[in-house]
Coordinates of C-alpha atoms and ligand atoms in Angstrom, one line a residue:
X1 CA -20.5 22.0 16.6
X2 CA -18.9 18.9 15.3
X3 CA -15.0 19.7 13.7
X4 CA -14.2 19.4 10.2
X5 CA -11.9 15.9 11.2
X6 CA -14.9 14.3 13.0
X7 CA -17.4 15.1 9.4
X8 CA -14.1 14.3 7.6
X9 CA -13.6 10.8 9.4
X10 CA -18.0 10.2 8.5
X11 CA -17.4 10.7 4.9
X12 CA -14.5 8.4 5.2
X13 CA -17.0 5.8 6.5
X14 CA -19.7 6.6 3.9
X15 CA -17.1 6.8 0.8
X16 CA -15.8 3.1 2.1
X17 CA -19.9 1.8 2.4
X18 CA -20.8 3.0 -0.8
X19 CA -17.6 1.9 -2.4
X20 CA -18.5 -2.0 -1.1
X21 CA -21.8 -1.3 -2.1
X22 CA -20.2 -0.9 -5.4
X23 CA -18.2 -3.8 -5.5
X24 CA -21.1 -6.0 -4.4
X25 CA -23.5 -4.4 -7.6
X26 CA -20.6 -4.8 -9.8
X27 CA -20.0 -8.4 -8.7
X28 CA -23.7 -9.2 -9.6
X29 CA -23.9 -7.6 -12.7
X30 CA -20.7 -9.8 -14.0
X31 CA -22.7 -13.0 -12.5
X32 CA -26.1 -12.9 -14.6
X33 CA -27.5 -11.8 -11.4
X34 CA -31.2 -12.0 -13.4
X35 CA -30.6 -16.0 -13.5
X36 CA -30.4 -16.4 -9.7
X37 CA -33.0 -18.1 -8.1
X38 CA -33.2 -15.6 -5.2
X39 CA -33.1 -12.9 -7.5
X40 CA -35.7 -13.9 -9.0
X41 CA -37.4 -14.6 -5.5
X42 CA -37.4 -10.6 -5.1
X43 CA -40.5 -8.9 -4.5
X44 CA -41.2 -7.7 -8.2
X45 CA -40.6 -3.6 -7.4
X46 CA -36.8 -4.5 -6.3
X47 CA -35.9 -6.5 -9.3
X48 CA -37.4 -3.3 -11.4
X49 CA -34.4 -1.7 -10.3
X50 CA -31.7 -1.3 -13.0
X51 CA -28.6 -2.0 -11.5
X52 CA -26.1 -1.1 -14.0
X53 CA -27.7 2.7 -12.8
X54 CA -27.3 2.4 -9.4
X55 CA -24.1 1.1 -9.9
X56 CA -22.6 3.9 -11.9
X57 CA -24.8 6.6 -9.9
X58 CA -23.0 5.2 -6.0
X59 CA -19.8 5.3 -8.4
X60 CA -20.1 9.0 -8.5
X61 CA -21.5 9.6 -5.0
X62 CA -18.4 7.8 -3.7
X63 CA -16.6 10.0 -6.0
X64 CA -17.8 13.4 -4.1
X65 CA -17.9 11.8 -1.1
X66 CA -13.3 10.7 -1.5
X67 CA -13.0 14.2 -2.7
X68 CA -14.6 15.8 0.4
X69 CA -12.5 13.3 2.8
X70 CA -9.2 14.7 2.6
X71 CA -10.3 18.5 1.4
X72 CA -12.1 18.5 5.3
X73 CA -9.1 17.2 6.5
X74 CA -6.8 19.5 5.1
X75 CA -9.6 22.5 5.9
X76 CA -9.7 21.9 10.1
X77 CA -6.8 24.2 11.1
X78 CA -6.2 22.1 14.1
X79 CA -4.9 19.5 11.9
X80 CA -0.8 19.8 10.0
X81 CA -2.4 18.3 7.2
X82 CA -1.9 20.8 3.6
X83 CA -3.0 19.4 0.2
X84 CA 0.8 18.1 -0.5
X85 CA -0.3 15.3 2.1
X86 CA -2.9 13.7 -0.3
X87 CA -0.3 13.9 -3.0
X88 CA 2.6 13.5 -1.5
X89 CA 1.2 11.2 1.0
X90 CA 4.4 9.5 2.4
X91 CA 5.3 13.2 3.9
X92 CA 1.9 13.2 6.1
X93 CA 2.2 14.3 9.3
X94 CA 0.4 11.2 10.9
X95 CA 0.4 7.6 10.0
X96 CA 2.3 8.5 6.6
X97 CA 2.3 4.9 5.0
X98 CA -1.6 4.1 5.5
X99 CA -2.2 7.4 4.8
X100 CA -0.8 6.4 1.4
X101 CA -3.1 3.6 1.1
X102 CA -6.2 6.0 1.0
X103 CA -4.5 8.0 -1.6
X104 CA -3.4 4.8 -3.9
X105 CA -7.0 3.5 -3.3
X106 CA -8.6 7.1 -3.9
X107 CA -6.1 6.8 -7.4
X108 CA -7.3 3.5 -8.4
X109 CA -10.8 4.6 -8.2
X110 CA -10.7 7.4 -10.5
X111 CA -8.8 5.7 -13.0
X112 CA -11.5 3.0 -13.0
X113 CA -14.0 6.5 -13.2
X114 CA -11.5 7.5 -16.4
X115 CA -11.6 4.1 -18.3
X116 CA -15.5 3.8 -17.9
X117 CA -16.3 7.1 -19.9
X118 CA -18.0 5.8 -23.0
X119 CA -15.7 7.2 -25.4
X120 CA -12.4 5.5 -23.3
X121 CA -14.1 2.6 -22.9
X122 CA -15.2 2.1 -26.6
X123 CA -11.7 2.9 -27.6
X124 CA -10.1 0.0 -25.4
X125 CA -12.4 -2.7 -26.0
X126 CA -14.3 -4.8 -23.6
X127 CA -12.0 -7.1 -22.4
X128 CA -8.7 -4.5 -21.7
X129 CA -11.5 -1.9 -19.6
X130 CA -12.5 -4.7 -17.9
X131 CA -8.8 -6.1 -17.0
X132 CA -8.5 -2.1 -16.0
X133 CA -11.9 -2.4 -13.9
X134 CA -10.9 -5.7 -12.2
X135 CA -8.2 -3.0 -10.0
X136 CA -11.4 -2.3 -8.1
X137 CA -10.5 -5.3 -5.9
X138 CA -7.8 -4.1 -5.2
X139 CA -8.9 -0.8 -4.5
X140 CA -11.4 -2.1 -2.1
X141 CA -8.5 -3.7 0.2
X142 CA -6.3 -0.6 -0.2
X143 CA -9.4 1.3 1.4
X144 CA -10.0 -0.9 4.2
X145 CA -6.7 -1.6 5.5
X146 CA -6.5 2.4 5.2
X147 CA -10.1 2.7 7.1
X148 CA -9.1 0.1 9.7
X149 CA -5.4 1.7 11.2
X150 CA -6.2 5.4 10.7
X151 CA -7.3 7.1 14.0
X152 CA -9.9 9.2 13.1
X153 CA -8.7 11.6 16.0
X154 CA -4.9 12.0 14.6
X155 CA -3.0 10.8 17.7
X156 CA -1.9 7.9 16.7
X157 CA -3.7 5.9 18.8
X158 CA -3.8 1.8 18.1
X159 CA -6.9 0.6 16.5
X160 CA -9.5 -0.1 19.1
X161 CA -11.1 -3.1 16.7
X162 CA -14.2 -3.4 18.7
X163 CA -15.0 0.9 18.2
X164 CA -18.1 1.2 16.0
X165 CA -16.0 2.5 13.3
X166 CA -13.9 -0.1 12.9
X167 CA -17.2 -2.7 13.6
X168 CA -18.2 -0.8 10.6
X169 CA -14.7 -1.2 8.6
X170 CA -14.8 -4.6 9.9
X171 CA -18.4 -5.6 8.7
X172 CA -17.7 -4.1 4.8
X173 CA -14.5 -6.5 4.9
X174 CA -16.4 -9.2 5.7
X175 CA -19.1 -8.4 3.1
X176 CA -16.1 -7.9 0.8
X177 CA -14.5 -11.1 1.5
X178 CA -18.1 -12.8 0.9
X179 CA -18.7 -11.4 -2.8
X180 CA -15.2 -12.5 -3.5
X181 CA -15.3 -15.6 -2.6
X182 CA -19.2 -16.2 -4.3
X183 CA -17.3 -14.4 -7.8
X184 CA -14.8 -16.5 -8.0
X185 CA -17.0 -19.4 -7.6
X186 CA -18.9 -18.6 -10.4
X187 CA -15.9 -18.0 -12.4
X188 CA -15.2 -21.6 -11.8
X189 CA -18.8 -23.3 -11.5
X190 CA -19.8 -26.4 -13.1
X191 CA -21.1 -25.7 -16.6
X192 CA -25.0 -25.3 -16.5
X193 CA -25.1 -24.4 -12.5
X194 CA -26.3 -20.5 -11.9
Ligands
HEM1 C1 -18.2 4.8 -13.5 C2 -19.2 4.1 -13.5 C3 -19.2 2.6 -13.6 C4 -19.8 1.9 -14.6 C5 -20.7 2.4 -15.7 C6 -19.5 0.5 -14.3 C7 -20.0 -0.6 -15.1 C8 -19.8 -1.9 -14.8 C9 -20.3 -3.0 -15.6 C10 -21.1 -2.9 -16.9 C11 -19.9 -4.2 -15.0 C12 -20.2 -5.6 -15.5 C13 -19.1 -6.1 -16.4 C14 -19.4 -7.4 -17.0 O1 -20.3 -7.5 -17.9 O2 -18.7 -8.4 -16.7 C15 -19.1 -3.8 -13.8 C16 -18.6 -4.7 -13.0 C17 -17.9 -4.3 -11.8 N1 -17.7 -3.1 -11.4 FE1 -18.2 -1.4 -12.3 N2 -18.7 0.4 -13.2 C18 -18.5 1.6 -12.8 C19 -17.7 2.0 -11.7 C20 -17.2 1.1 -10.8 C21 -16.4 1.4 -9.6 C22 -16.0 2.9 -9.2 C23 -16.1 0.3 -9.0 C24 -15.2 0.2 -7.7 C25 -15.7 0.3 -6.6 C26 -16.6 -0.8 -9.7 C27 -16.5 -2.1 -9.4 C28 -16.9 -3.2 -10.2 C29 -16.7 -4.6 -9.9 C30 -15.9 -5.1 -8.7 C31 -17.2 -5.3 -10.9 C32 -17.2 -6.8 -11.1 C33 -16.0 -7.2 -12.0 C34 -15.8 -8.7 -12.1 O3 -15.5 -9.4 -11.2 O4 -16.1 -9.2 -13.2 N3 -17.3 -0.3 -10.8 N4 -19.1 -2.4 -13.7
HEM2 C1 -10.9 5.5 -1.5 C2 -10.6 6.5 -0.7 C3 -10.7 6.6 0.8 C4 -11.6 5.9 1.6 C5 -12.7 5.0 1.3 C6 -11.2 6.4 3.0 C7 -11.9 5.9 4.1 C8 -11.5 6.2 5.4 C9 -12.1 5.7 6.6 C10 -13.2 4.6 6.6 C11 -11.4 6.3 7.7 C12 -11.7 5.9 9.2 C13 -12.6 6.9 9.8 C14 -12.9 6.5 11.2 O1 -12.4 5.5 11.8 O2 -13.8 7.1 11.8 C15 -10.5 7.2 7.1 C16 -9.6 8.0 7.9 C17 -8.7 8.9 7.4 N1 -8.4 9.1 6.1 FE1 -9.3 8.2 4.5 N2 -10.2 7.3 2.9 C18 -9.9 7.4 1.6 C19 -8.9 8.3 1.0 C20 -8.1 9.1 1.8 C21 -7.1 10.0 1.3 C22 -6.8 10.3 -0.2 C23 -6.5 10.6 2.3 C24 -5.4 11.6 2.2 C25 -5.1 12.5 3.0 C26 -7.1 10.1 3.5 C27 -6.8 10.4 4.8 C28 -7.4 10.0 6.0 C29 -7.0 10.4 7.3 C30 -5.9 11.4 7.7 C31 -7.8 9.7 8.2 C32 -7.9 9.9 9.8 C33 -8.6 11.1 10.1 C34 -10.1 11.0 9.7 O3 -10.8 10.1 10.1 O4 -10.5 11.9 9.0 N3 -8.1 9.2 3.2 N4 -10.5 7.2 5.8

């Protein structure tokens, strides 16, 4: 019978997947994504898909899946960690300050969940929820530089880098890095170049 750390630790993993997966959708739907040629080189049933759906449905998966993370955590009774921890995160028992980063990235998230309610978001305008929404890049290295140095086993072990875990925080930074780099080219392309 796995322990509630080791299922806490895989929805750690999944919450930091589907939160790149996020970030990717949202990068595509900010760069006329419909435009691209190798969009539009997609078999015909994958560019049916609606993305601003799937965007705002992995949204709220990641949102039950960074609730669940910490609330197992705090559940395994072989662990010292209470629910003050994921408030108070500086006065965790283990790795305190990255600790932290999960909780600032876990805030970020949800005020970016807050400010895209339709009634908040009509009531700021475009351009403010999307200045508000553009904190989802930092979120995104708040949650890997959390995923990366925690040790999923609580004894403060140094990260191992080439553990499948940390491949796997590894490979969403990288993907991460990618989509950052490609938006902010587009930001800046020539005029007339998709
Ligand atoms: C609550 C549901 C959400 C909805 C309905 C939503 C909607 C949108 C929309 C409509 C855009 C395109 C904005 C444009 O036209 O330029 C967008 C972009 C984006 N979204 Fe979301 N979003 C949601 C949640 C999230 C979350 C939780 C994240 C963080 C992981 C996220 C990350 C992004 C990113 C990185 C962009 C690209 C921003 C840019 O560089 O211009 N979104 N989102
Ligand atoms: C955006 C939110 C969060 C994401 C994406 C996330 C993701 C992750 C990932 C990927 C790991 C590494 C698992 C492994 O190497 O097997 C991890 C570990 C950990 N996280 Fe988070 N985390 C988030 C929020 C939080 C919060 C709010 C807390 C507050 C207590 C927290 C506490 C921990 C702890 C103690 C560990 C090590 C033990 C374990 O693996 O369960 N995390 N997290």
């Amino acid at each position: 019978m796995p322990e509630l750390l080791d299922v806490s630790a895989v929805l750690g993993l999944l919450a930091m997947v589907t939160l790149t997966l996020n970030v990717v959708m949202g990068i595509m739907l900010s760069t006329a994504y419909k435009t691209h040629p190798w969009w539009k080189k997609l078999p015909s049933k994958c560019r049916e898909i609606k993305l601003l759906t799937l965007h705002n449905w992995t949204a709220y998966i990641a949102l039950v899946l960074i609730i669940l993370h910490p609330l197992l955590l705090v559940a395994d009774a072989n662990t010292t960690f209470s629910l003050r921890h994921i408030f108070v995160p500086l006065s965790a028992p283990k790795q305190p300050v990255f600790v932290m980063l999960g909780s600032l990235a876990a805030l970020a998230f949800i005020i970016v969940i807050i400010t895209t309610q339709k009634m908040i978001k009509r009531a700021m305008g475009f351009r403010l929820w999307k200045n508000v929404h553009l904190i989802s890049y930092l979120t995104s290295l708040l949650f890997i530089v959390h995923g990366l140095i925690m040790d999923p086993l609580l004894k403060d072990r140094p990260t191992d880098w080439f553990d499948g875990e940390k491949l796997l925080c590894e490979l969403c930074l990288l993907v991460l890095v990618l989509a950052t780099a490609w938006r902010m080219w587009w930001q800046r392309r020539p005029y007339g170049v998709s």
